[in-house]
């Protein structure tokens, strides 16, 4: 293997994949990624199952699928191919493209298509929408090649069942306090109208703004509250957002125990332009804190 030293994780992946007919070269080949992702889902199910057997505290994670977990670290408001590459090289699992015309981070669908076509299939591409019509959301999601639709406006619960079933939905809640009843009430309404989100994002509140404000929200104890309750939040993957930075993301993860985090302002040199160093530090801090949660 010409001097290549696989990390312990890579060696384990090779062992797991060897019996399934996958070689190292197929791991890097995007055309082979779909079957690989299915296999990854099965491996993840097994990992979660064995973790749950040994630690009931992990019960809240039992229903997470591999593609949902891929939203662990999302860098939002990407406006250029260079920024998208920097985010992925730093280790981000997902990038956000903003289709809200009122945002400083707005990208045209044509520009977004350019950015997406440069990225590997394994990176989750999320489109941010604020009160767009459902036909616009579906049309942009299809033409750009989005994996996820992030509903960041005042979309009613019935909106979700009209979003293309080929796209995952990330529903956003702007919360004033750590009280989670508004979330569970809305999730119940989504269920009644026929479609639940695949994950939710909790953002801070700034009157007159929808998101991307750089303002920190209140501390919310997702994991503790979910373990206590059996409601609709129990098995829902949660992304924490709002004023996160490389300096505070670790503490925010330790306080709230979310499945993932999302950032726009905290890793920028100016609105809509990411700072590669800040992105790198943010991802490293978030990865470390998320890994620690699993212990
Ligand atoms: O980023 C924006 O400009 C934006 C505008 C309107 C709606 C949503 C927006 N961003 C969506 C995001 O997911 C942001 O990352 C999230 O709101 C956190 O932003 P920040 O506090 O700046 O990290």
GROMACS .gro file of C-alpha atoms and ligand atoms in nm:
model
  318
    1UNK     CA    1   0.000   0.000   0.000
    2UNK     CA    2   0.291   0.233  -0.089
    3UNK     CA    3   0.353   0.396   0.252
    4UNK     CA    4  -0.015   0.479   0.321
    5UNK     CA    5  -0.096   0.447   0.691
    6UNK     CA    6  -0.466   0.400   0.757
    7UNK     CA    7  -0.607   0.550   1.076
    8UNK     CA    8  -0.769   0.309   1.326
    9UNK     CA    9  -1.113   0.421   1.196
   10UNK     CA   10  -1.019   0.357   0.834
   11UNK     CA   11  -0.875   0.015   0.917
   12UNK     CA   12  -1.199  -0.074   1.093
   13UNK     CA   13  -1.403   0.047   0.793
   14UNK     CA   14  -1.190  -0.165   0.558
   15UNK     CA   15  -1.247  -0.471   0.775
   16UNK     CA   16  -1.622  -0.406   0.794
   17UNK     CA   17  -1.647  -0.344   0.422
   18UNK     CA   18  -1.422  -0.626   0.306
   19UNK     CA   19  -1.687  -0.892   0.351
   20UNK     CA   20  -1.938  -0.684   0.151
   21UNK     CA   21  -1.732  -0.663  -0.170
   22UNK     CA   22  -1.604  -0.306  -0.118
   23UNK     CA   23  -1.242  -0.207  -0.157
   24UNK     CA   24  -1.064   0.116  -0.054
   25UNK     CA   25  -1.099   0.249  -0.412
   26UNK     CA   26  -1.477   0.210  -0.408
   27UNK     CA   27  -1.493   0.417  -0.087
   28UNK     CA   28  -1.365   0.723  -0.277
   29UNK     CA   29  -1.577   0.665  -0.587
   30UNK     CA   30  -1.900   0.873  -0.585
   31UNK     CA   31  -2.075   0.626  -0.823
   32UNK     CA   32  -2.041   0.354  -0.559
   33UNK     CA   33  -2.162   0.577  -0.274
   34UNK     CA   34  -2.535   0.490  -0.281
   35UNK     CA   35  -2.488   0.120  -0.192
   36UNK     CA   36  -2.213   0.223   0.049
   37UNK     CA   37  -2.455   0.458   0.230
   38UNK     CA   38  -2.710   0.177   0.267
   39UNK     CA   39  -2.439  -0.039   0.419
   40UNK     CA   40  -2.333   0.253   0.642
   41UNK     CA   41  -2.694   0.280   0.765
   42UNK     CA   42  -2.692  -0.087   0.863
   43UNK     CA   43  -2.358  -0.055   1.041
   44UNK     CA   44  -2.482   0.253   1.223
   45UNK     CA   45  -2.801   0.074   1.329
   46UNK     CA   46  -2.586  -0.202   1.474
   47UNK     CA   47  -2.359   0.046   1.654
   48UNK     CA   48  -2.657   0.232   1.802
   49UNK     CA   49  -2.824  -0.097   1.897
   50UNK     CA   50  -2.518  -0.222   2.084
   51UNK     CA   51  -2.464   0.118   2.250
   52UNK     CA   52  -2.827   0.127   2.363
   53UNK     CA   53  -2.805  -0.223   2.507
   54UNK     CA   54  -2.521  -0.112   2.732
   55UNK     CA   55  -2.631   0.242   2.812
   56UNK     CA   56  -3.000   0.337   2.844
   57UNK     CA   57  -2.896   0.705   2.833
   58UNK     CA   58  -2.844   0.656   2.459
   59UNK     CA   59  -3.206   0.554   2.407
   60UNK     CA   60  -3.293   0.886   2.248
   61UNK     CA   61  -3.060   0.805   1.958
   62UNK     CA   62  -3.214   0.473   1.859
   63UNK     CA   63  -3.409   0.595   1.557
   64UNK     CA   64  -3.142   0.810   1.393
   65UNK     CA   65  -3.057   0.709   1.038
   66UNK     CA   66  -2.714   0.753   0.882
   67UNK     CA   67  -2.829   1.028   0.644
   68UNK     CA   68  -2.980   1.221   0.936
   69UNK     CA   69  -2.665   1.192   1.138
   70UNK     CA   70  -2.481   1.336   0.837
   71UNK     CA   71  -2.619   1.676   0.948
   72UNK     CA   72  -2.389   1.673   1.252
   73UNK     CA   73  -2.194   1.985   1.156
   74UNK     CA   74  -2.355   2.221   0.908
   75UNK     CA   75  -2.189   2.535   0.776
   76UNK     CA   76  -2.468   2.759   0.652
   77UNK     CA   77  -2.483   3.050   0.409
   78UNK     CA   78  -2.221   2.922   0.165
   79UNK     CA   79  -2.197   3.156  -0.134
   80UNK     CA   80  -1.893   3.028  -0.326
   81UNK     CA   81  -1.724   2.708  -0.435
   82UNK     CA   82  -1.411   2.807  -0.242
   83UNK     CA   83  -1.607   2.840   0.084
   84UNK     CA   84  -1.786   2.510   0.023
   85UNK     CA   85  -1.453   2.334  -0.032
   86UNK     CA   86  -1.305   2.491   0.282
   87UNK     CA   87  -1.602   2.370   0.488
   88UNK     CA   88  -1.578   2.016   0.354
   89UNK     CA   89  -1.199   2.003   0.393
   90UNK     CA   90  -1.242   2.115   0.755
   91UNK     CA   91  -1.474   1.816   0.809
   92UNK     CA   92  -1.825   1.964   0.787
   93UNK     CA   93  -2.096   1.706   0.708
   94UNK     CA   94  -2.336   1.952   0.549
   95UNK     CA   95  -2.345   2.290   0.378
   96UNK     CA   96  -2.637   2.532   0.367
   97UNK     CA   97  -2.734   2.736   0.061
   98UNK     CA   98  -2.967   3.028   0.128
   99UNK     CA   99  -3.252   3.092  -0.119
  100UNK     CA  100  -3.412   3.368   0.091
  101UNK     CA  101  -3.374   3.690  -0.110
  102UNK     CA  102  -3.369   3.899   0.209
  103UNK     CA  103  -3.053   3.726   0.334
  104UNK     CA  104  -2.699   3.864   0.308
  105UNK     CA  105  -2.612   3.507   0.213
  106UNK     CA  106  -2.860   3.469  -0.072
  107UNK     CA  107  -2.744   3.260  -0.367
  108UNK     CA  108  -2.920   3.223  -0.700
  109UNK     CA  109  -3.025   2.867  -0.790
  110UNK     CA  110  -2.775   2.882  -1.079
  111UNK     CA  111  -2.485   2.970  -0.846
  112UNK     CA  112  -2.602   2.703  -0.600
  113UNK     CA  113  -2.601   2.444  -0.878
  114UNK     CA  114  -2.238   2.535  -0.953
  115UNK     CA  115  -2.142   2.493  -0.587
  116UNK     CA  116  -2.327   2.162  -0.551
  117UNK     CA  117  -2.181   2.011  -0.868
  118UNK     CA  118  -1.832   2.055  -0.720
  119UNK     CA  119  -1.910   1.858  -0.402
  120UNK     CA  120  -1.897   1.485  -0.324
  121UNK     CA  121  -2.226   1.299  -0.285
  122UNK     CA  122  -2.141   1.231   0.080
  123UNK     CA  123  -2.176   1.601   0.171
  124UNK     CA  124  -2.536   1.687   0.261
  125UNK     CA  125  -2.664   1.984   0.061
  126UNK     CA  126  -2.928   2.182   0.247
  127UNK     CA  127  -3.140   2.460   0.092
  128UNK     CA  128  -3.267   2.733   0.327
  129UNK     CA  129  -3.613   2.871   0.244
  130UNK     CA  130  -3.820   3.142   0.414
  131UNK     CA  131  -4.189   3.148   0.321
  132UNK     CA  132  -4.130   3.040  -0.040
  133UNK     CA  133  -4.417   2.871  -0.222
  134UNK     CA  134  -4.407   2.493  -0.217
  135UNK     CA  135  -4.366   2.484  -0.594
  136UNK     CA  136  -4.058   2.708  -0.571
  137UNK     CA  137  -3.910   2.492  -0.294
  138UNK     CA  138  -3.962   2.172  -0.493
  139UNK     CA  139  -3.840   2.323  -0.817
  140UNK     CA  140  -3.517   2.463  -0.665
  141UNK     CA  141  -3.454   2.146  -0.461
  142UNK     CA  142  -3.477   1.939  -0.777
  143UNK     CA  143  -3.279   2.163  -1.013
  144UNK     CA  144  -2.997   2.237  -0.765
  145UNK     CA  145  -2.973   1.876  -0.642
  146UNK     CA  146  -3.047   1.943  -0.274
  147UNK     CA  147  -3.070   1.656  -0.025
  148UNK     CA  148  -3.249   1.860   0.241
  149UNK     CA  149  -3.500   2.144   0.248
  150UNK     CA  150  -3.467   2.372   0.554
  151UNK     CA  151  -3.797   2.549   0.630
  152UNK     CA  152  -3.686   2.862   0.816
  153UNK     CA  153  -3.996   3.081   0.785
  154UNK     CA  154  -4.355   3.060   0.906
  155UNK     CA  155  -4.451   2.760   0.695
  156UNK     CA  156  -4.762   2.588   0.838
  157UNK     CA  157  -4.752   2.218   0.935
  158UNK     CA  158  -4.948   2.124   0.619
  159UNK     CA  159  -4.661   2.260   0.407
  160UNK     CA  160  -4.443   1.959   0.487
  161UNK     CA  161  -4.661   1.698   0.321
  162UNK     CA  162  -4.636   1.893  -0.007
  163UNK     CA  163  -4.255   1.893  -0.014
  164UNK     CA  164  -4.113   1.633  -0.253
  165UNK     CA  165  -4.084   1.298  -0.075
  166UNK     CA  166  -3.736   1.262  -0.227
  167UNK     CA  167  -3.605   1.544  -0.005
  168UNK     CA  168  -3.547   1.539   0.368
  169UNK     CA  169  -3.701   1.819   0.572
  170UNK     CA  170  -3.526   2.023   0.842
  171UNK     CA  171  -3.791   2.224   1.029
  172UNK     CA  172  -3.678   2.534   1.220
  173UNK     CA  173  -3.802   2.661   1.555
  174UNK     CA  174  -3.697   2.997   1.696
  175UNK     CA  175  -3.730   2.953   2.071
  176UNK     CA  176  -3.752   3.226   2.336
  177UNK     CA  177  -3.673   2.991   2.624
  178UNK     CA  178  -3.585   2.633   2.707
  179UNK     CA  179  -3.957   2.548   2.707
  180UNK     CA  180  -4.003   2.285   2.434
  181UNK     CA  181  -4.385   2.268   2.428
  182UNK     CA  182  -4.410   2.487   2.113
  183UNK     CA  183  -4.195   2.227   1.935
  184UNK     CA  184  -4.389   1.921   2.047
  185UNK     CA  185  -4.722   2.093   1.973
  186UNK     CA  186  -4.611   2.176   1.622
  187UNK     CA  187  -4.469   1.827   1.564
  188UNK     CA  188  -4.805   1.682   1.662
  189UNK     CA  189  -4.971   1.906   1.403
  190UNK     CA  190  -4.719   1.793   1.139
  191UNK     CA  191  -4.799   1.432   1.222
  192UNK     CA  192  -5.172   1.493   1.188
  193UNK     CA  193  -5.126   1.661   0.850
  194UNK     CA  194  -4.927   1.366   0.716
  195UNK     CA  195  -4.554   1.438   0.730
  196UNK     CA  196  -4.302   1.485   1.010
  197UNK     CA  197  -3.968   1.662   0.958
  198UNK     CA  198  -3.663   1.436   0.941
  199UNK     CA  199  -3.477   1.662   1.184
  200UNK     CA  200  -3.530   1.998   1.353
  201UNK     CA  201  -3.308   2.303   1.399
  202UNK     CA  202  -3.347   2.527   1.703
  203UNK     CA  203  -3.243   2.889   1.643
  204UNK     CA  204  -3.242   3.203   1.858
  205UNK     CA  205  -3.506   3.475   1.841
  206UNK     CA  206  -3.433   3.823   1.707
  207UNK     CA  207  -3.750   4.026   1.642
  208UNK     CA  208  -3.795   4.107   1.274
  209UNK     CA  209  -3.528   3.856   1.162
  210UNK     CA  210  -3.562   3.496   1.049
  211UNK     CA  211  -3.208   3.371   1.105
  212UNK     CA  212  -2.837   3.419   1.048
  213UNK     CA  213  -2.827   3.687   1.318
  214UNK     CA  214  -2.522   3.573   1.514
  215UNK     CA  215  -2.722   3.607   1.837
  216UNK     CA  216  -2.704   3.329   2.096
  217UNK     CA  217  -3.023   3.166   2.223
  218UNK     CA  218  -3.106   3.021   2.565
  219UNK     CA  219  -2.964   2.696   2.696
  220UNK     CA  220  -3.189   2.403   2.609
  221UNK     CA  221  -3.147   2.053   2.752
  222UNK     CA  222  -3.265   1.841   2.462
  223UNK     CA  223  -3.124   1.511   2.573
  224UNK     CA  224  -3.231   1.533   2.936
  225UNK     CA  225  -3.584   1.644   2.839
  226UNK     CA  226  -3.619   1.378   2.572
  227UNK     CA  227  -3.511   1.099   2.800
  228UNK     CA  228  -3.772   1.209   3.052
  229UNK     CA  229  -4.051   1.228   2.798
  230UNK     CA  230  -4.192   0.990   2.540
  231UNK     CA  231  -4.331   1.263   2.316
  232UNK     CA  232  -4.263   1.334   1.951
  233UNK     CA  233  -3.929   1.496   2.028
  234UNK     CA  234  -3.800   1.169   2.169
  235UNK     CA  235  -3.648   1.031   1.852
  236UNK     CA  236  -3.609   1.355   1.657
  237UNK     CA  237  -3.253   1.459   1.562
  238UNK     CA  238  -3.190   1.817   1.681
  239UNK     CA  239  -2.945   2.073   1.545
  240UNK     CA  240  -2.854   2.364   1.767
  241UNK     CA  241  -2.794   2.707   1.607
  242UNK     CA  242  -2.783   3.075   1.693
  243UNK     CA  243  -2.469   3.273   1.770
  244UNK     CA  244  -2.238   2.973   1.774
  245UNK     CA  245  -1.865   3.040   1.734
  246UNK     CA  246  -1.545   2.834   1.763
  247UNK     CA  247  -1.516   2.967   2.120
  248UNK     CA  248  -1.863   2.873   2.246
  249UNK     CA  249  -1.969   2.570   2.037
  250UNK     CA  250  -1.810   2.313   2.273
  251UNK     CA  251  -1.988   2.450   2.578
  252UNK     CA  252  -2.316   2.480   2.386
  253UNK     CA  253  -2.294   2.112   2.288
  254UNK     CA  254  -2.216   2.007   2.644
  255UNK     CA  255  -2.512   2.212   2.777
  256UNK     CA  256  -2.775   2.106   2.523
  257UNK     CA  257  -2.658   1.765   2.396
  258UNK     CA  258  -2.790   1.810   2.041
  259UNK     CA  259  -2.720   1.564   1.756
  260UNK     CA  260  -2.561   1.845   1.554
  261UNK     CA  261  -2.482   2.215   1.523
  262UNK     CA  262  -2.522   2.482   1.259
  263UNK     CA  263  -2.343   2.813   1.209
  264UNK     CA  264  -2.349   3.107   0.968
  265UNK     CA  265  -2.215   3.435   1.119
  266UNK     CA  266  -1.965   3.286   1.365
  267UNK     CA  267  -1.728   3.160   1.096
  268UNK     CA  268  -1.732   3.464   0.862
  269UNK     CA  269  -1.484   3.741   0.781
  270UNK     CA  270  -1.775   3.948   0.640
  271UNK     CA  271  -2.143   3.862   0.576
  272UNK     CA  272  -2.159   3.577   0.328
  273UNK     CA  273  -1.782   3.518   0.319
  274UNK     CA  274  -1.643   3.235   0.531
  275UNK     CA  275  -1.306   3.255   0.705
  276UNK     CA  276  -1.134   2.917   0.645
  277UNK     CA  277  -0.946   2.934   0.978
  278UNK     CA  278  -1.264   3.001   1.177
  279UNK     CA  279  -1.442   2.722   0.989
  280UNK     CA  280  -1.159   2.482   1.070
  281UNK     CA  281  -1.160   2.575   1.440
  282UNK     CA  282  -1.539   2.556   1.462
  283UNK     CA  283  -1.553   2.209   1.307
  284UNK     CA  284  -1.268   2.078   1.525
  285UNK     CA  285  -1.429   2.208   1.846
  286UNK     CA  286  -1.773   2.074   1.748
  287UNK     CA  287  -1.637   1.733   1.644
  288UNK     CA  288  -1.452   1.698   1.973
  289UNK     CA  289  -1.755   1.796   2.185
  290UNK     CA  290  -1.997   1.576   1.988
  291UNK     CA  291  -1.761   1.278   2.024
  292UNK     CA  292  -1.734   1.340   2.399
  293UNK     CA  293  -2.115   1.324   2.430
  294UNK     CA  294  -2.108   0.964   2.312
  295UNK     CA  295  -1.885   0.849   2.600
  296LIG     O1  296  -2.813   3.317   0.740
  296LIG     C1  297  -2.904   3.392   0.704
  296LIG     O2  298  -2.881   3.503   0.653
  296LIG     C2  299  -3.047   3.351   0.723
  296LIG     C3  300  -3.146   3.443   0.691
  296LIG     C4  301  -3.279   3.408   0.705
  296LIG     C5  302  -3.314   3.282   0.748
  296LIG     C6  303  -3.216   3.189   0.779
  296LIG     C7  304  -3.082   3.222   0.769
  296LIG     N1  305  -2.983   3.133   0.804
  296LIG     C8  306  -3.014   2.998   0.840
  296LIG     C9  307  -2.923   2.926   0.927
  296LIG     O3  308  -2.936   2.803   0.933
  296LIG    C10  309  -2.822   2.993   1.017
  296LIG     O4  310  -2.707   2.918   1.018
  296LIG    C11  311  -2.880   2.999   1.159
  296LIG     O5  312  -2.986   3.089   1.158
  296LIG    C12  313  -2.773   3.047   1.261
  296LIG     O6  314  -2.719   3.167   1.221
  296LIG     P1  315  -2.599   3.237   1.305
  296LIG     O7  316  -2.654   3.279   1.435
  296LIG     O8  317  -2.557   3.352   1.222
  296LIG     O9  318  -2.490   3.136   1.319
   0.00000   0.00000   0.00000
